[in-house]
Tab-separated table of C-alpha atoms in Angstrom:
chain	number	residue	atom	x	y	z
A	6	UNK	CA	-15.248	-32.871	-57.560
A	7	UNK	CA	-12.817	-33.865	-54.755
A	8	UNK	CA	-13.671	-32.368	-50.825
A	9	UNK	CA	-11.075	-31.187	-48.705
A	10	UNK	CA	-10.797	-32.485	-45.690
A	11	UNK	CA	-12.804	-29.922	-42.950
A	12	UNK	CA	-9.448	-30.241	-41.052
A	13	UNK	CA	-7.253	-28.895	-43.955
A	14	UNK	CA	-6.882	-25.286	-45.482
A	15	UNK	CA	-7.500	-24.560	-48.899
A	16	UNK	CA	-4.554	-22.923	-50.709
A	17	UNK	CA	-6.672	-22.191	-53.485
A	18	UNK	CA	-7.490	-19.032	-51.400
A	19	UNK	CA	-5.599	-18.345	-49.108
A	20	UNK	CA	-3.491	-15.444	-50.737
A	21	UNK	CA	0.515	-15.605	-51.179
A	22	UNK	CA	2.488	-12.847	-50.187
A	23	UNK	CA	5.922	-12.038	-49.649
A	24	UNK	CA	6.815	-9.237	-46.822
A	25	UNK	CA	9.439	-8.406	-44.245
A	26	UNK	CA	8.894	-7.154	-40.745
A	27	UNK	CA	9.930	-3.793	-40.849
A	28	UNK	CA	11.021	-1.554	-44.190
A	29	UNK	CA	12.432	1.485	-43.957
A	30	UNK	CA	13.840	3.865	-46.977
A	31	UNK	CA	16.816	6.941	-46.366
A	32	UNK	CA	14.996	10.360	-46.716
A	33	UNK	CA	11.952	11.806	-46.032
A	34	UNK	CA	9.140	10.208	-48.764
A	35	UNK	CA	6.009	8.163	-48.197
A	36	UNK	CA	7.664	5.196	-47.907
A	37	UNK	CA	10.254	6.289	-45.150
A	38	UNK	CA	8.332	5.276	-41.976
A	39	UNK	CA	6.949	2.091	-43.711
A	40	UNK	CA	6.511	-1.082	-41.488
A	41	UNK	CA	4.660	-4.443	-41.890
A	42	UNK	CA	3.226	-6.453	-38.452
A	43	UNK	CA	1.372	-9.459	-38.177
A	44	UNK	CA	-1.991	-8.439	-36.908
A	45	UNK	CA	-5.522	-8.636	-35.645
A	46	UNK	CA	-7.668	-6.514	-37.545
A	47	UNK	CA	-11.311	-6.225	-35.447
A	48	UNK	CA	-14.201	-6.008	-38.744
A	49	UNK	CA	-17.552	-4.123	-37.806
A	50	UNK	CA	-21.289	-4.678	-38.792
A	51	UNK	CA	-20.281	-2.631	-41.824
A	52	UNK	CA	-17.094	-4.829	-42.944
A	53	UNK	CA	-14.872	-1.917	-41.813
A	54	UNK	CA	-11.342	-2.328	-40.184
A	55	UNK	CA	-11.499	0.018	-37.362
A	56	UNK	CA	-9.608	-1.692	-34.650
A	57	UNK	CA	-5.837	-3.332	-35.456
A	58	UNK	CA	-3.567	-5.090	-32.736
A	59	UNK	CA	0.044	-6.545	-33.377
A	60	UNK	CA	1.513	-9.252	-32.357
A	61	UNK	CA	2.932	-7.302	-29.726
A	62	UNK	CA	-0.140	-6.533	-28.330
A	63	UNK	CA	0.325	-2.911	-29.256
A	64	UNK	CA	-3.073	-1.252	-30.510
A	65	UNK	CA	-2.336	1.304	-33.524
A	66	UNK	CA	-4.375	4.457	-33.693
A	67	UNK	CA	-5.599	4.452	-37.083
A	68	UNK	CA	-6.091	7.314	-39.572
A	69	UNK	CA	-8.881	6.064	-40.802
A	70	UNK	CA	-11.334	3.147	-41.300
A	71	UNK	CA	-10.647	0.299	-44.214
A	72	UNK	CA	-11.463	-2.351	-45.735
A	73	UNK	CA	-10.251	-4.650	-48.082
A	74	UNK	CA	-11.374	-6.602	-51.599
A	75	UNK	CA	-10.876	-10.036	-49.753
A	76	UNK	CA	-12.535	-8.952	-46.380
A	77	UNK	CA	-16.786	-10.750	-46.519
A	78	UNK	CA	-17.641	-11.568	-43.033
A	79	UNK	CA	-18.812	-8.474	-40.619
A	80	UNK	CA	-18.320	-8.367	-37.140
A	81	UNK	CA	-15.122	-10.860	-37.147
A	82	UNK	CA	-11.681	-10.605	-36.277
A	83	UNK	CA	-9.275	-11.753	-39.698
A	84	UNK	CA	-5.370	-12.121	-39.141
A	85	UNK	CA	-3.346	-10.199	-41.546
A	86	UNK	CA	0.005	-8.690	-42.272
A	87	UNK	CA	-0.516	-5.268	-42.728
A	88	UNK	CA	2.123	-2.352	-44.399
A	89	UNK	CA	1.587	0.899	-42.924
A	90	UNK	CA	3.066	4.204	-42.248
A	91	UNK	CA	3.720	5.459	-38.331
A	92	UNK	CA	4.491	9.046	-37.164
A	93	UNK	CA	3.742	9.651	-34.012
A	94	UNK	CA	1.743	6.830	-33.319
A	95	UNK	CA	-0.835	6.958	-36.126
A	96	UNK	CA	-0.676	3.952	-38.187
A	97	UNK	CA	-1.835	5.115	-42.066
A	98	UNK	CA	-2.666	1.858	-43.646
A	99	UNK	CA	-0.891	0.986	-47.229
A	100	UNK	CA	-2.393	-2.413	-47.488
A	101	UNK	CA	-3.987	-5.125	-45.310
A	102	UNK	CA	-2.921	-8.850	-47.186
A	103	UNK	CA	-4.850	-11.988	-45.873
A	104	UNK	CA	-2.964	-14.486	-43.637
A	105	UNK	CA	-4.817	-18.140	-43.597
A	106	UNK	CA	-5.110	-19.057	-40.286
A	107	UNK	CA	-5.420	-23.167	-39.380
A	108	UNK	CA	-7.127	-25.140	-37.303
A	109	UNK	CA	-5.966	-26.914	-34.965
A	110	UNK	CA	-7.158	-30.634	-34.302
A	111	UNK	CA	-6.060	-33.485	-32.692
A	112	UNK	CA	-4.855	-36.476	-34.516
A	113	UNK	CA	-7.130	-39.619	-33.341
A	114	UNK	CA	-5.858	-41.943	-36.078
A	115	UNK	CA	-1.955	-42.366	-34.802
A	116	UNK	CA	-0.840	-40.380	-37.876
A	117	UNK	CA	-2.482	-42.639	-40.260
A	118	UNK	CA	-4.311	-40.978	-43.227
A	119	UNK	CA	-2.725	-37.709	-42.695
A	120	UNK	CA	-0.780	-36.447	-46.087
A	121	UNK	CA	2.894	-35.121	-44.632
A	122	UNK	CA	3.991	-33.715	-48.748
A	123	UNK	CA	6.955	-31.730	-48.405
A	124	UNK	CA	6.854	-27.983	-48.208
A	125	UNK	CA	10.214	-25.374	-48.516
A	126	UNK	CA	10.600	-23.749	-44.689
A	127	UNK	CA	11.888	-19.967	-44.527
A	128	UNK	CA	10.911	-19.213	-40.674
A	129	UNK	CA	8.746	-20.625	-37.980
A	130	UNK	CA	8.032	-18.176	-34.876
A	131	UNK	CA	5.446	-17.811	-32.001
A	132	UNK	CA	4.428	-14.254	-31.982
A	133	UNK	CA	5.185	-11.972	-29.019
A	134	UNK	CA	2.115	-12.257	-27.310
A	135	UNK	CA	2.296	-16.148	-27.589
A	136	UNK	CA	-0.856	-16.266	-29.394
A	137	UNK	CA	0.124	-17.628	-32.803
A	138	UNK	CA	2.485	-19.825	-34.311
A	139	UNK	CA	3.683	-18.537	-37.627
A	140	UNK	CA	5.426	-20.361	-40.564
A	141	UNK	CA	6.705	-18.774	-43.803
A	142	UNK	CA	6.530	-21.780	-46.199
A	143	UNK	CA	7.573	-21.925	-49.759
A	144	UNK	CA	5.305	-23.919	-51.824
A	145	UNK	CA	5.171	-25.374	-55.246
A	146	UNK	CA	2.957	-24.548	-57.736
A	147	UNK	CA	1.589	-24.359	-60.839
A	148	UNK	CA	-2.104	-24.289	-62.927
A	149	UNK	CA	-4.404	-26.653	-62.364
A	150	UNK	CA	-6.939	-28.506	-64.421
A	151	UNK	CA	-10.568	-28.063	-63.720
A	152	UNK	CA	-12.101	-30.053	-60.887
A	153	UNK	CA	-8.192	-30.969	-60.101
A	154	UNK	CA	-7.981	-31.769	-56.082
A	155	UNK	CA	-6.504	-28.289	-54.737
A	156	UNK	CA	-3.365	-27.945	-52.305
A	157	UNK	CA	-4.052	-27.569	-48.629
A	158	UNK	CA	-2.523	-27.722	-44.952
A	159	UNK	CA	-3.058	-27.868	-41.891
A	160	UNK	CA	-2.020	-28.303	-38.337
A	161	UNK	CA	-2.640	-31.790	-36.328
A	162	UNK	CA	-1.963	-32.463	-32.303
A	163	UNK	CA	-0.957	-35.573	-32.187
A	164	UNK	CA	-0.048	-36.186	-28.532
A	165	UNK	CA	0.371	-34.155	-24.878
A	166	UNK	CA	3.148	-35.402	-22.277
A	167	UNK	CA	3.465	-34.553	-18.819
A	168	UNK	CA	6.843	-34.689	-16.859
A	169	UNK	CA	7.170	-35.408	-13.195
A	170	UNK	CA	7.632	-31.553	-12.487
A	171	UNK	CA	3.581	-31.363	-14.477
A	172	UNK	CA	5.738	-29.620	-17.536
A	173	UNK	CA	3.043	-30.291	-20.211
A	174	UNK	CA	4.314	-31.015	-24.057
A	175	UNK	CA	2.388	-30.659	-27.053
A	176	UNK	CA	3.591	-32.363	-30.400
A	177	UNK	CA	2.741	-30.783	-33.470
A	178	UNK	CA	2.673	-32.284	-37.310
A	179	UNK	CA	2.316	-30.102	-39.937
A	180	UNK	CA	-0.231	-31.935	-42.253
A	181	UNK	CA	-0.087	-30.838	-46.147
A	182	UNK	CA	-1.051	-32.089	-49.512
A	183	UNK	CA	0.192	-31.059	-52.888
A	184	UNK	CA	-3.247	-32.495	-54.309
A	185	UNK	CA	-3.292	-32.719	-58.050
A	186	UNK	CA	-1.360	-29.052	-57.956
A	187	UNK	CA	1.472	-28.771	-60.553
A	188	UNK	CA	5.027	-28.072	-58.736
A	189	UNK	CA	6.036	-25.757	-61.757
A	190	UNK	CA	7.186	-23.121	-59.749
A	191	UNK	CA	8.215	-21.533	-55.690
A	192	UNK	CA	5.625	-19.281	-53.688
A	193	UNK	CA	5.610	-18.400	-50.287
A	194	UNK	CA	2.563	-18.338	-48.158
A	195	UNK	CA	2.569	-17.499	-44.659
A	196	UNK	CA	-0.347	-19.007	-42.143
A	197	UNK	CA	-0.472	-18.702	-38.207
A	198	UNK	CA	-1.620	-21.134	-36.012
A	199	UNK	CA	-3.433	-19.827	-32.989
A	200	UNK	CA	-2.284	-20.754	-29.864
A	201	UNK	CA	-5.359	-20.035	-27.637
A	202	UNK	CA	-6.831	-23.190	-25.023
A	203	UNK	CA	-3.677	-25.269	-25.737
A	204	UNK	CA	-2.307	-25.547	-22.392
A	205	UNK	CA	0.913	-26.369	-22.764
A	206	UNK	CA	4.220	-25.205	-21.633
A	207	UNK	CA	6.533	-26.051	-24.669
A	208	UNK	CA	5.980	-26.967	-27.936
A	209	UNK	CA	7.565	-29.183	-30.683
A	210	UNK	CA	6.181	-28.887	-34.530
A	211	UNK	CA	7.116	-31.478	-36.976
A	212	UNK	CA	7.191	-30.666	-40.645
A	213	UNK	CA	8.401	-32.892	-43.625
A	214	UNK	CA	10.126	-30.300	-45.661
A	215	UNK	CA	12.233	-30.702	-49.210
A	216	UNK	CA	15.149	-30.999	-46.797
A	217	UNK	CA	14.308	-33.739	-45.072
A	218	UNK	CA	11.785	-33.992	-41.591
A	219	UNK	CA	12.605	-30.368	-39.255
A	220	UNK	CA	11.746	-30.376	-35.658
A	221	UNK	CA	11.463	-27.042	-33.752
A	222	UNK	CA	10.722	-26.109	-30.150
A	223	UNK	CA	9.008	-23.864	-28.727
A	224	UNK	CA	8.862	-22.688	-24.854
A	225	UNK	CA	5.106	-20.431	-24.273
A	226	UNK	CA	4.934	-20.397	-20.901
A	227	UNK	CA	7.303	-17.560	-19.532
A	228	UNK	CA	6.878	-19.478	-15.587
A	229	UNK	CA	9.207	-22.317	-16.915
């Protein structure tokens, strides 16, 4: 059978969902006060959710402890999207869906050896708190045959610059393979790209996408 690269996520896994940031329904049901945030959800010794931050560093008081089917490591902090319902700041959880989360490493082989397969790009944001990059991608795909080389992604630095003011740079390439993957049909997937020990002040990510080769920018640090 065929390895990944360590440096690459498995899309095999990583689950597909499709969601929008806020949802909100006229008249007084149980969806009328339903919202979806990127978050951190904190797991205890006994695989329980009992701590969730947003992106916006907000901490929601929660009705209860949760879990969830895809949820196997204790005491670890996963990165979700989660649906919920808020009055009165209590957050009643709906669902909590899986959001892959990359690694970032630095490219040492001057982009050589790195797949760049096109994906489809919806949005690419940091998140309020300036801890994670997030991309909504739309991927192809399709059933595969057994022992078939799986899709997978993932995030490479491939240099740092400094200007004469010390503004510091980072340059980004979004690194995917379609593997032996069947483009029979769209999905969207979104992952997040933590942001934590890259000092930098802005940021530029470079993705090959079905419309050609996108570069975005990014300014993190508020100062410049």
């Amino acid at each position: 059978m065929k390895q990944l690269s360590p440096y690459l996520l498995s899309l095999v896994s990583c689950l597909l969902l499709s969601c929008t940031r806020d949802v909100y329904e006229k008249g007084d049901n149980e969806n009328s006060y339903l919202r979806a945030d990127f978050v951190e959800a904190f797991v205890d010794n006994d695989k329980l959710v009992r701590r969730v931050v947003t992106d916006d560093d907000v901490e929601l008081k929660l009705t209860a402890s949760f879990s969830a089917d895809w949820i196997q490591r204790a005491d670890t902090v996963y990165r979700g999207v989660m649906y919920y319902n808020c009055q009165d700041g209590v957050a009643e959880v709906r669902s909590l869906l899986n959001v892959g989360t990359l690694t970032l490493r630095r490219d040492t082989t001057d982009g050589k050896g790195w797949k760049t397969d096109p994906v489809g790009l919806e949005t690419v944001w940091v998140s309020t708190n300036r801890k994670y990059l997030n991309l909504g991608l739309v991927l192809k795909m399709g059933a595969m045959e057994k022992d078939a080389a799986p899709q997978s992604i993932g995030m490479m630095l491939s240099r740092v610059d400094t200007d004469e003011a010390g503004v510091r740079t980072g340059h980004l390439q979004l690194v995917h393979s379609q593997g032996d993957v069947p483009e029979y049909y769209s999905q969207r997937v979104y992952v997040s790209l933590p942001l934590q020990g890259l000092t930098v002040d802005t940021l530029y990510l470079t993705m090959n996408t079905y419309g050609g080769v996108v570069r975005k920018g990014f300014l993190l640090s508020a100062g410049r």
